[in-house]
Short mmCIF file of C-alpha atoms in Angstrom, two decimals:
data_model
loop_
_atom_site.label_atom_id
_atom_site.label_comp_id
_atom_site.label_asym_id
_atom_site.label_seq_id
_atom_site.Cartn_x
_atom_site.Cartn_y
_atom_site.Cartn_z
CA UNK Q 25 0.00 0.00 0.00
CA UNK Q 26 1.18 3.25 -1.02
CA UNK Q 27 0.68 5.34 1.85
CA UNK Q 28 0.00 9.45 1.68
CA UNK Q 29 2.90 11.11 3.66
CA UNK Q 30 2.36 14.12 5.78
CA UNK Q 31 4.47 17.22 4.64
CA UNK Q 32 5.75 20.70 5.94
CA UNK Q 33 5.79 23.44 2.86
CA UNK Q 34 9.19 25.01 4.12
CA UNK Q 35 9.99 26.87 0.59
CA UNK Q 36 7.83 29.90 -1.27
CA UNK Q 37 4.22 28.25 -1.93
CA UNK Q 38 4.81 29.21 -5.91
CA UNK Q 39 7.64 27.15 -5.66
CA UNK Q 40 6.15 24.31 -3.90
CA UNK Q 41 3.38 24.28 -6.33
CA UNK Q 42 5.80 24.28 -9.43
CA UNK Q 43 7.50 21.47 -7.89
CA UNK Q 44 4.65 19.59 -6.61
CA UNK Q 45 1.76 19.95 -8.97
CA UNK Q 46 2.85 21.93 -11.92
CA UNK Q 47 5.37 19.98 -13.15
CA UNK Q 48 3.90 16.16 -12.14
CA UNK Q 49 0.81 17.14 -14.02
CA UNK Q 50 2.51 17.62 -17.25
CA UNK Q 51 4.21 14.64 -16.75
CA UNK Q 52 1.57 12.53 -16.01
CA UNK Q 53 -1.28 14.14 -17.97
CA UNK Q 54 -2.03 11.29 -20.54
CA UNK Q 55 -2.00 8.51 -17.52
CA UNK Q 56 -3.83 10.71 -15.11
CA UNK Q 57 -6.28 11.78 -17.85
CA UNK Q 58 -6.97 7.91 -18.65
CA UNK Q 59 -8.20 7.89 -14.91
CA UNK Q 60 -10.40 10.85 -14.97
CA UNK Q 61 -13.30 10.12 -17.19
CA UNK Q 62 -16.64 9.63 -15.03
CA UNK Q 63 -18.33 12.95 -14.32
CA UNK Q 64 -18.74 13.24 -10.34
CA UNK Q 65 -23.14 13.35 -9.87
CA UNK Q 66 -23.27 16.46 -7.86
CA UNK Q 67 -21.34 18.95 -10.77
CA UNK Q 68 -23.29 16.91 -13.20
CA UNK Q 69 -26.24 18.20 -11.77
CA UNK Q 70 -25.19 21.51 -11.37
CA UNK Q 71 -24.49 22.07 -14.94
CA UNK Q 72 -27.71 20.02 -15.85
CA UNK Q 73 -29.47 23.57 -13.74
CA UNK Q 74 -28.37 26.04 -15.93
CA UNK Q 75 -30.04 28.12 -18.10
CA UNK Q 76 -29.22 27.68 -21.77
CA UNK Q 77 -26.55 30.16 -23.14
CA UNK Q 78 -25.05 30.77 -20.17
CA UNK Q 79 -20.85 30.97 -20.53
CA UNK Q 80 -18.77 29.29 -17.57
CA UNK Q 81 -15.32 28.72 -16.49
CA UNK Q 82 -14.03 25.40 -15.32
CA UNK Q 83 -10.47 27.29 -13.26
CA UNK Q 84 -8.22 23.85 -13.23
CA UNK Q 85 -9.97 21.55 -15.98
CA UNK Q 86 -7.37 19.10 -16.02
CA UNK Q 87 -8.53 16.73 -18.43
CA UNK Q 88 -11.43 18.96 -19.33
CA UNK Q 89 -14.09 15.80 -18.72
CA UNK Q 90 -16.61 18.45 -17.58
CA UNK Q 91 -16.70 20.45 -20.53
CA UNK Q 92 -18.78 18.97 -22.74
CA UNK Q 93 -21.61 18.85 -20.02
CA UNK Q 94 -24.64 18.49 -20.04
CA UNK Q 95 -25.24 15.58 -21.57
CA UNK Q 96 -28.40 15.75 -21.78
CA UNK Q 97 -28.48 19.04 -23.46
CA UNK Q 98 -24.78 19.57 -25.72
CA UNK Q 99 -24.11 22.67 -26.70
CA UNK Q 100 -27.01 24.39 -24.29
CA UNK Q 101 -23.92 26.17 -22.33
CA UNK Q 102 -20.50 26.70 -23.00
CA UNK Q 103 -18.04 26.03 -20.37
CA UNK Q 104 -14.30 27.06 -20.89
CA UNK Q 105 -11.15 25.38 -19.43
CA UNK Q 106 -8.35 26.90 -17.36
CA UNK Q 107 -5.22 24.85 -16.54
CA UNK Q 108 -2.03 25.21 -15.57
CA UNK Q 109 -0.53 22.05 -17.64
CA UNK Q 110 -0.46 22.35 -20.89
CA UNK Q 111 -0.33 18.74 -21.80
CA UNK Q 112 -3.74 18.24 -19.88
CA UNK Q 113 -5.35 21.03 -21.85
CA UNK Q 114 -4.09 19.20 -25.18
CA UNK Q 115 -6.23 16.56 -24.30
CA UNK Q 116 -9.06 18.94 -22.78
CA UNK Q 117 -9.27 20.36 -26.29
CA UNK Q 118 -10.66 17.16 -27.87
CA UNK Q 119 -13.27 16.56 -24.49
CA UNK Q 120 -16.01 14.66 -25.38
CA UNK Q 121 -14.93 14.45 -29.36
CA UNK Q 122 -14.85 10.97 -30.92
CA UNK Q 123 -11.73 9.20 -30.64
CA UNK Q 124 -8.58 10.16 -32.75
CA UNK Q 125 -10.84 12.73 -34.21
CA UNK Q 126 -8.74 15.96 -34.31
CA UNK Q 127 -11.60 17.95 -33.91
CA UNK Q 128 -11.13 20.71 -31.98
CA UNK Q 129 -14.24 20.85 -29.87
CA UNK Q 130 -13.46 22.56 -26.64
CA UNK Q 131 -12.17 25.84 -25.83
CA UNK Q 132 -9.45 25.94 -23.53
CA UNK Q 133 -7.49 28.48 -21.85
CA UNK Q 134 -3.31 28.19 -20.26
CA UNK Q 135 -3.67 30.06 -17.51
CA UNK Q 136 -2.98 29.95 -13.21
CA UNK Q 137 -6.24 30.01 -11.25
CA UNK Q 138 -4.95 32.76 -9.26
CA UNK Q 139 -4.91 35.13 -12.27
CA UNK Q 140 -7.85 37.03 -13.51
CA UNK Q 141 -7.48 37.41 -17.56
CA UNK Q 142 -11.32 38.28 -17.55
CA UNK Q 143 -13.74 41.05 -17.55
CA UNK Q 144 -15.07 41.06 -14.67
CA UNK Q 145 -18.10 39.23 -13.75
CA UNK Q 146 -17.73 37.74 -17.47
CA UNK Q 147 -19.47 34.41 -16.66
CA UNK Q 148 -22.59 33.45 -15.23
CA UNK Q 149 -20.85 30.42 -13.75
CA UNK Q 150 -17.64 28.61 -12.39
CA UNK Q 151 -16.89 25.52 -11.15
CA UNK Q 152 -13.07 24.51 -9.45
CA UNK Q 153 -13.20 21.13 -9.13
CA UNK Q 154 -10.63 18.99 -7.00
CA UNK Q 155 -8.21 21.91 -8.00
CA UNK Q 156 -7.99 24.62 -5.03
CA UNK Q 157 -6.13 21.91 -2.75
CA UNK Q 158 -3.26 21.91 -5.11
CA UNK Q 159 -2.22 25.62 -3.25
CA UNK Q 160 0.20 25.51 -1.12
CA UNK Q 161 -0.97 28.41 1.43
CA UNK Q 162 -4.04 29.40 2.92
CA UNK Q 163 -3.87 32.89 1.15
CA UNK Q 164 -3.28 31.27 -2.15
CA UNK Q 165 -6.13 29.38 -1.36
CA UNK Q 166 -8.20 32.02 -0.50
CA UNK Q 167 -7.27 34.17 -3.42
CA UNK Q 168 -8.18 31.56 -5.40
CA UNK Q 169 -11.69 31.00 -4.01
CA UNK Q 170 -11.77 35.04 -4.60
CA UNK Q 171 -11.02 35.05 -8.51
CA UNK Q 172 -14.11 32.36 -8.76
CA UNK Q 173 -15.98 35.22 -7.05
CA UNK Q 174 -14.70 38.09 -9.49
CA UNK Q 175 -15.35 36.20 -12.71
CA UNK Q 176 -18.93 35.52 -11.96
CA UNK Q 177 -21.88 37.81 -12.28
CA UNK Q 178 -22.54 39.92 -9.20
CA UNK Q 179 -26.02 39.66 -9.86
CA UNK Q 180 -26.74 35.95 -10.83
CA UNK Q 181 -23.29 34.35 -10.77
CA UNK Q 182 -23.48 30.77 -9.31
CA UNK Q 183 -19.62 28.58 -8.18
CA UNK Q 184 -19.07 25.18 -7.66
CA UNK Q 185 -15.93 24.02 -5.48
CA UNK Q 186 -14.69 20.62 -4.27
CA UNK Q 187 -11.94 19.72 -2.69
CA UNK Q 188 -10.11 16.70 -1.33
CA UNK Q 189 -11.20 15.68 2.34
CA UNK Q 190 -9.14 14.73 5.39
CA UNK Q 191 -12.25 12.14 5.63
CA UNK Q 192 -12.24 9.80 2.81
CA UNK Q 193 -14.49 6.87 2.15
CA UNK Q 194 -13.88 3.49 2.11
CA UNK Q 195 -13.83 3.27 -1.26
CA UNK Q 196 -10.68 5.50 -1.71
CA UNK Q 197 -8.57 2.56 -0.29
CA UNK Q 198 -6.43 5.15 0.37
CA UNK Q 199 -4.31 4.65 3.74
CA UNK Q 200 -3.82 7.93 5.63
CA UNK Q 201 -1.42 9.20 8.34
CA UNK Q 202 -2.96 8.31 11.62
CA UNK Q 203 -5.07 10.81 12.79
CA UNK Q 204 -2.74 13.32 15.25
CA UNK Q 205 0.31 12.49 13.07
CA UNK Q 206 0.09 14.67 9.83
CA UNK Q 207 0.85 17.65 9.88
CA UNK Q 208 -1.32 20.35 10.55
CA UNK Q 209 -1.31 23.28 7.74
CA UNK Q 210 0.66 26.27 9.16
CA UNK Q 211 -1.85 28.52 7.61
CA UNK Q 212 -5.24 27.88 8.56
CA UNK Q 213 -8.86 29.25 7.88
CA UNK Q 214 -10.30 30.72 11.55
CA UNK Q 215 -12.43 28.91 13.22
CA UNK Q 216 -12.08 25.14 12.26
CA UNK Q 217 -9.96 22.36 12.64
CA UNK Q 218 -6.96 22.45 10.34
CA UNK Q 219 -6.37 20.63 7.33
CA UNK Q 220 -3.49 18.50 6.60
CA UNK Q 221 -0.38 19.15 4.14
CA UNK Q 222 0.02 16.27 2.38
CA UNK Q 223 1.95 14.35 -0.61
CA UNK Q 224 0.04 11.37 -2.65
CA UNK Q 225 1.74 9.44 -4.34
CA UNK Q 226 1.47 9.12 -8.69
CA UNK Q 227 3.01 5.59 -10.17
CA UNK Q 228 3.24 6.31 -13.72
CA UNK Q 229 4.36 3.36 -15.69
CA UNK Q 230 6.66 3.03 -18.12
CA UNK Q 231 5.71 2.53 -22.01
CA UNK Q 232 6.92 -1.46 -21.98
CA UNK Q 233 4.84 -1.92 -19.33
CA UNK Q 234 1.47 -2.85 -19.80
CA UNK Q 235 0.28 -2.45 -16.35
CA UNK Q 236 -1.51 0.39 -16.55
CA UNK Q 237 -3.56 -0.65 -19.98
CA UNK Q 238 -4.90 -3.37 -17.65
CA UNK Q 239 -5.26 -1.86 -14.40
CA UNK Q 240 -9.14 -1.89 -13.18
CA UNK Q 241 -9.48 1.99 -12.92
CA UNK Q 242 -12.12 2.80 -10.47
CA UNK Q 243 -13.06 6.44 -10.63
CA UNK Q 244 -14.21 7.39 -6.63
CA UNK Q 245 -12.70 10.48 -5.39
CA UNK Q 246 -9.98 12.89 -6.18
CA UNK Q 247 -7.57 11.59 -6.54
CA UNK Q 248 -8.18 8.17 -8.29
CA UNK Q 249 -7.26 5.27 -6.52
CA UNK Q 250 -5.24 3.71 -9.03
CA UNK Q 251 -2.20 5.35 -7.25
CA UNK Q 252 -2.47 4.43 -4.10
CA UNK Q 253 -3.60 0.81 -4.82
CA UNK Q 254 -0.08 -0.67 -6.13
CA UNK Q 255 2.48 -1.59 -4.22
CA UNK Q 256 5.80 -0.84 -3.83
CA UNK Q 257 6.72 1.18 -7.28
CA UNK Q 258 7.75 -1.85 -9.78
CA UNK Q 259 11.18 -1.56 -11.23
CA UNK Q 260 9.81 -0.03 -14.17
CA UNK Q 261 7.42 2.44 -12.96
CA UNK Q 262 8.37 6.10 -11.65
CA UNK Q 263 6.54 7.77 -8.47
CA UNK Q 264 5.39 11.45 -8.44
CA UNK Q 265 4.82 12.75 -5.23
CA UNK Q 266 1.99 15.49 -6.30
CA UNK Q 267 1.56 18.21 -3.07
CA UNK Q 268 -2.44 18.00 -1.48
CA UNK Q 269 -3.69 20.45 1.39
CA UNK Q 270 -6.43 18.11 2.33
CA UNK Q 271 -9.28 19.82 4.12
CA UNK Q 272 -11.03 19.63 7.41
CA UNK Q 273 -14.00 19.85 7.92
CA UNK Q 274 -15.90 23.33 7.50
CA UNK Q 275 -12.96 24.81 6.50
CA UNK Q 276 -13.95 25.12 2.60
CA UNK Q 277 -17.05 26.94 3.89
CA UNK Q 278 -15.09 29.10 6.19
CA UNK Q 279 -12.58 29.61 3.71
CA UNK Q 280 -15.01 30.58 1.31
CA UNK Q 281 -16.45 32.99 3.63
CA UNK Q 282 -12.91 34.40 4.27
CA UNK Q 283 -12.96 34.92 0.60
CA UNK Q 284 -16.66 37.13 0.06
CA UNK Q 285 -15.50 39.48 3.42
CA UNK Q 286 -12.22 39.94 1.84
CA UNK Q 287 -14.41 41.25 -1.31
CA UNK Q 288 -16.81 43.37 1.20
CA UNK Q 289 -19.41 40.86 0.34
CA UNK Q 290 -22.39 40.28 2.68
CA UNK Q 291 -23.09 36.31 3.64
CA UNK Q 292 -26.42 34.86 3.84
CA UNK Q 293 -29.33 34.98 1.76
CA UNK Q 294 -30.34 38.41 0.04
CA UNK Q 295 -33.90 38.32 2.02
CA UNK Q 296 -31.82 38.84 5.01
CA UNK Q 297 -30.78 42.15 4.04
CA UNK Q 298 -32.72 45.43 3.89
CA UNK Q 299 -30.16 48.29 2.46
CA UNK Q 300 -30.41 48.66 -1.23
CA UNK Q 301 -26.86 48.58 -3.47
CA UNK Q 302 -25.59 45.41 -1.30
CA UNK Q 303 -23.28 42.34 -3.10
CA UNK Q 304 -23.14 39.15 -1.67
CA UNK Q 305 -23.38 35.71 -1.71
CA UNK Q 306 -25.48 32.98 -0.22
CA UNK Q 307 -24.37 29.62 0.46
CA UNK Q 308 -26.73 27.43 -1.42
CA UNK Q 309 -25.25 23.67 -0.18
CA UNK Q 310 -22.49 22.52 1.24
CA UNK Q 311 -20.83 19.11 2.52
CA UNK Q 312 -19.58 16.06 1.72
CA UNK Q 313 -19.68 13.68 -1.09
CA UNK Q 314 -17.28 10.80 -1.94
CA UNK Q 315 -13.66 12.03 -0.41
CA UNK Q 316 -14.58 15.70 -0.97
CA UNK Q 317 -15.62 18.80 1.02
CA UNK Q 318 -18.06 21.08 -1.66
CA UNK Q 319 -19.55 24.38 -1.65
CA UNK Q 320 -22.65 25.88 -4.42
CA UNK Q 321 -22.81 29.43 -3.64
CA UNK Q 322 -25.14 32.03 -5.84
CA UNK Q 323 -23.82 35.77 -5.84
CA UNK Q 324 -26.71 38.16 -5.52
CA UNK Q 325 -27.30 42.36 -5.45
CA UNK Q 326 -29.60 44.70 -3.91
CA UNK J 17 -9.33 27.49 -28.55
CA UNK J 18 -9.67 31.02 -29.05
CA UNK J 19 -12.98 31.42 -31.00
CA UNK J 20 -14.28 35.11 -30.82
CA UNK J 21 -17.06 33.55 -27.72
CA UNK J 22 -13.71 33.12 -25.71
CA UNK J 23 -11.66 36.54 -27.40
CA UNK J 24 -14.74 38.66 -25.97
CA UNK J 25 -14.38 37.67 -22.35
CA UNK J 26 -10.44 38.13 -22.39
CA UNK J 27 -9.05 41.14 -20.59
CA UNK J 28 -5.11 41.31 -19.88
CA UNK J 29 -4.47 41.04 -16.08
CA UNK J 30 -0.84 42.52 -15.52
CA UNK J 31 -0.40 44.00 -12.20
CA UNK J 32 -1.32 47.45 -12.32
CA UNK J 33 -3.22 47.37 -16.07
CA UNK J 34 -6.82 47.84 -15.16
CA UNK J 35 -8.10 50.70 -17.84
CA UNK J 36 -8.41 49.74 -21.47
CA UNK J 37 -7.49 46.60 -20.99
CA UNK J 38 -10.24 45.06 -23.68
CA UNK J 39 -10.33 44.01 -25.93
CA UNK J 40 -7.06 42.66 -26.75
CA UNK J 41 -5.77 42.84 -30.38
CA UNK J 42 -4.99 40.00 -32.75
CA UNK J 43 -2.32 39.93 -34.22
CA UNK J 44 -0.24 37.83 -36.86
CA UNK J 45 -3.32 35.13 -36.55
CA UNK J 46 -3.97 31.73 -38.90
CA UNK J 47 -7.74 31.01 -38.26
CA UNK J 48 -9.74 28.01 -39.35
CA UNK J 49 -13.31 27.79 -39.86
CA UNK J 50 -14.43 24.46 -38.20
CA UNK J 51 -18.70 24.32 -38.73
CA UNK J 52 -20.51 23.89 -35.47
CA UNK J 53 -24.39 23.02 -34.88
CA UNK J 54 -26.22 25.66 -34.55
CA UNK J 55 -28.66 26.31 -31.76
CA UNK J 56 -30.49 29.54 -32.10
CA UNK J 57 -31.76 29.91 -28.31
CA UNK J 58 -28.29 29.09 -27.00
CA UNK J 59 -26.58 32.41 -29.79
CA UNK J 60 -29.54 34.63 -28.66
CA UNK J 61 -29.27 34.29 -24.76
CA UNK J 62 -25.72 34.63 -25.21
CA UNK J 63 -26.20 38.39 -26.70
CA UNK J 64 -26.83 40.07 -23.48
CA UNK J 65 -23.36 38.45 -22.19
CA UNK J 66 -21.68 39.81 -24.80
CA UNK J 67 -19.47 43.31 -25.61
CA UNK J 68 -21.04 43.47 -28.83
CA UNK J 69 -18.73 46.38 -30.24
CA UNK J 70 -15.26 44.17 -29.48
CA UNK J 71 -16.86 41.31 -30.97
CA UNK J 72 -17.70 43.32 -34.33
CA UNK J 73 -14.57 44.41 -34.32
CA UNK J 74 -12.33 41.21 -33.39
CA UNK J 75 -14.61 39.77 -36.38
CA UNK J 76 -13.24 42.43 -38.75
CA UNK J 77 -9.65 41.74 -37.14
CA UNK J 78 -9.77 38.52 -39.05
CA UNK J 79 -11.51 39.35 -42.05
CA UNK J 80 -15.10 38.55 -41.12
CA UNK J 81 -17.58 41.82 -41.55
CA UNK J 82 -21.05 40.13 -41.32
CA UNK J 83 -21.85 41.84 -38.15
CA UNK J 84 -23.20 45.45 -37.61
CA UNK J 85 -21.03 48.04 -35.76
CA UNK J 86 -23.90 48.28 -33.09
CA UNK J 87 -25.68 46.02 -31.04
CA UNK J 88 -28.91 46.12 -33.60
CA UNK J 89 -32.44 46.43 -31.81
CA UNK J 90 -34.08 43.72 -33.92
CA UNK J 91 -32.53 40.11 -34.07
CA UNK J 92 -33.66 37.80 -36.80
CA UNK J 93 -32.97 34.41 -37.95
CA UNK J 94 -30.25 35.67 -40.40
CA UNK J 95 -28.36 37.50 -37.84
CA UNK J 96 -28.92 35.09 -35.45
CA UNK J 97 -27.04 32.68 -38.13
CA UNK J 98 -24.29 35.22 -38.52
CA UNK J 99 -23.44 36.00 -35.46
CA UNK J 100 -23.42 32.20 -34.63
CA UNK J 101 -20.66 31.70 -37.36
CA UNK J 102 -18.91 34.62 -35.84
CA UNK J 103 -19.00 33.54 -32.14
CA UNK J 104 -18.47 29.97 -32.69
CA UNK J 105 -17.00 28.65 -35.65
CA UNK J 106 -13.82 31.12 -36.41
CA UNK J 107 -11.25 29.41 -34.69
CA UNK J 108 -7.74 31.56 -33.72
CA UNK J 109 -4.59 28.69 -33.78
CA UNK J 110 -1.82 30.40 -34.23
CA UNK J 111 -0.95 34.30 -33.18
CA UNK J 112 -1.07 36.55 -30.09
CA UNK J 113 -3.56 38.79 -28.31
CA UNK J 114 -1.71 42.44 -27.55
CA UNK J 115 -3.06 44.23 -24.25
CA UNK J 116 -4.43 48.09 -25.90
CA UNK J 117 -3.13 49.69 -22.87
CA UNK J 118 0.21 47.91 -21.56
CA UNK J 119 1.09 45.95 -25.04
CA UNK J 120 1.70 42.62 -23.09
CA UNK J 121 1.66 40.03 -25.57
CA UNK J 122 -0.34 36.68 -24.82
CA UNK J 123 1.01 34.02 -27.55
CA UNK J 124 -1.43 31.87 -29.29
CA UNK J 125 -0.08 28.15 -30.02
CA UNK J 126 -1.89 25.20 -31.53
CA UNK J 127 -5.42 26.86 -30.56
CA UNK J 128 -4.29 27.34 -27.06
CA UNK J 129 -3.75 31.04 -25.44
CA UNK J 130 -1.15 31.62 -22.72
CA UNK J 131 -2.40 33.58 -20.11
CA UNK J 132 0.00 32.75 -18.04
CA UNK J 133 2.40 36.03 -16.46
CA UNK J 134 5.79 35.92 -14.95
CA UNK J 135 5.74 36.31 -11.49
CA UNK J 136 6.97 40.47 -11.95
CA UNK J 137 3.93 40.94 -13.69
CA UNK J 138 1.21 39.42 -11.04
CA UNK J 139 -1.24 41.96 -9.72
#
């Protein structure tokens, strides 16, 4: 069993993340993106809610698997991909196409979720999916949580975030450092428990091995389990250590929070609040599903 | 891809550039027209999302002048159609977007833009 290893992030966080994420993603994008096929049902559902010709951003879209959705209405909304690896987003490009058509079907953007190459309030939706853990700081974090904010409609704009959980299910398989003996995140929302800084392990196989073309992929959580599930790295295989803050409990919705006060943005629904010319946003779920902490929040005015 | 749908919500993001800032500018661009199904309800609730002047204009950019100048008051079928070509099936693959205001120059490559900045240039 491949076990996830606590970590300290002693350098800069950019740094960490180039080292940690940036650079294991490109490396691993065709592997990882065999993995990462099944639409999760909660984001499915989302997107299945929104109005048709409504524009979105997907900020981290890895393999882009959410793009062409919904499925039961294609083309009814057009969602756009942001990612840092520019390998994934070759393969984002084609989401959804036939295979080894070259089509170009999906439009897809190279780009760092912390920057803001929009108009502002240019889409009526975003979704960050099992991206936002991948930050090595809780102001990174935060900021991040802030540019979903800014890209979305004041008035109407509607986010959906996961990230990974300290709590996984059992279905993960994935064996975690006792409880007590991670390492608790030096930078933490207020007013929850901590999360945990973590590394998870990536075996990529080599080309002559066939391993991975008969591995039993079972999509649960982010991350897959196909990683954690071998044991110790065959000769031929190479491990990535890719860098997760894994969260606690409430602290994406405190976090999140964090993020709308930091904007001057009122929390709670708009009914609560009498004074005309107010922003906000109201929490519209939140909680747990499969391995992951989400949050649906819908931005509103006065 | 950078289809003129994608063009029209770009604005550059260097620390410090926050006026005329948008549209960016092609420039130097290949395009290839790649047909896409149309779906009329889907191109006319997109039109209130839309800066209708950049969009005319990044249309004209590369050599497309089907659209009016102005955001017309009527919309019908054959607009509808036109601006559907515009918005969806002009793809940009090779070139660069240039900032208006701060000239920063975000490279186009195999259909995919670089947005990315170096770390100087983060607001």
């Amino acid at each position: 069993m491949k076990n996830v290893t606590p970590t300290t992030i002693t350098d800069d966080p950019q740094i960490h993340e180039d080292l940690h994420v940036h650079a294991i993603y490109d490396q691993i994008a065709a592997h990882f993106s065999s993995t990462r096929y099944k639409p999760w049902p909660i984001i499915a559902q989302f997107l299945s809610t929104l109005p048709t010709g409504w524009i979105g951003l997907d900020s981290g879209t890895g393999n882009g698997k959410y793009l062409p959705l919904p499925a039961e209405r294609p083309g009814s909304v057009l969602t756009i991909g942001l990612d840092r690896s520019r390998n994934l987003l070759q393969i984002a490009q084609h989401a959804g196409g036939e295979a080894q058509s070259n089509i170009i079907t999906r439009e897809v953007i190279w780009g760092d979720v912390l920057g803001n190459a929009w108009r502002p309030g240019a889409f009526d939706y975003a979704i960050s999916i099992a991206t936002i853990h991948h930050l090595a700081s809780y102001e990174r974090r935060k900021l991040a949580v802030q540019r979903l904010l800014q890209c979305v409609s004041s008035k109407h704009g509607r986010v959906l975030i996961y990230v990974w959980a300290i709590e996984q299910d059992e279905l993960s398989k994935r064996k975690l450092p006792p409880s007590g003996q991670g390492q608790p995140s030096q930078n933490l929302a207020r007013g929850c428990e901590p999360g945990q800084d973590v590394f998870v392990p990536w075996v990529l196989s080599q080309p002559n091995s066939t391993k991975h073309n008969t591995q039993n992929v079972e999509e649960t959580a982010a991350p897959s389990v196909y990683e954690a599930k071998t044991g110790a790295a065959a000769p031929n295989s190479e491990v990535y250590n890719r860098y997760y803050h894994m969260f606690a409990k409430g602290e994406l919705t405190q976090l999140t929070h964090d993020a709308a006060r930091g904007l001057g943005l009122c929390i709670g629904s708009p009914d609560g609040f009498a004074e005309a010319n107010l922003r906000g946003i109201d929490i519209v779920q939140d909680g747990w599903e499969r391995s992951n902490y989400f949050v649906e929040l819908r931005c509103w005015t006065t | 891809m950078v289809r003129l749908v994608t063009h029209n919500l770009l604005a550059c993001h260097v620390k410090g550039c926050t006026t005329n800032n948008f549209p960016l500018a092609f420039q130097d661009v290949q395009i290839e027209l790649q047909e896409a199904e149309f779906n009329p309800e889907f191109v006319k609730n997109l039109i209130p999302r839309l800066e209708w002047g950049a969009l005319a204009d990044a249309a004209k950019q590369v050599g497309d002048t089907s659209l009016p100048p102005e955001e017309p008051d009527m919309m019908d079928d054959d607009l509808l159609q036109k601006l559907h070509h515009v918005l969806l099936e002009i793809h940009v693959i090779e070139g660069a977007m240039v900032c208006p205001n701060c000239k920063h120059v975000y490279p186009i490559s195999n259909g995919i833009p670089n947005m990315l900045l170096a770390e100087h240039e983060i607001g």
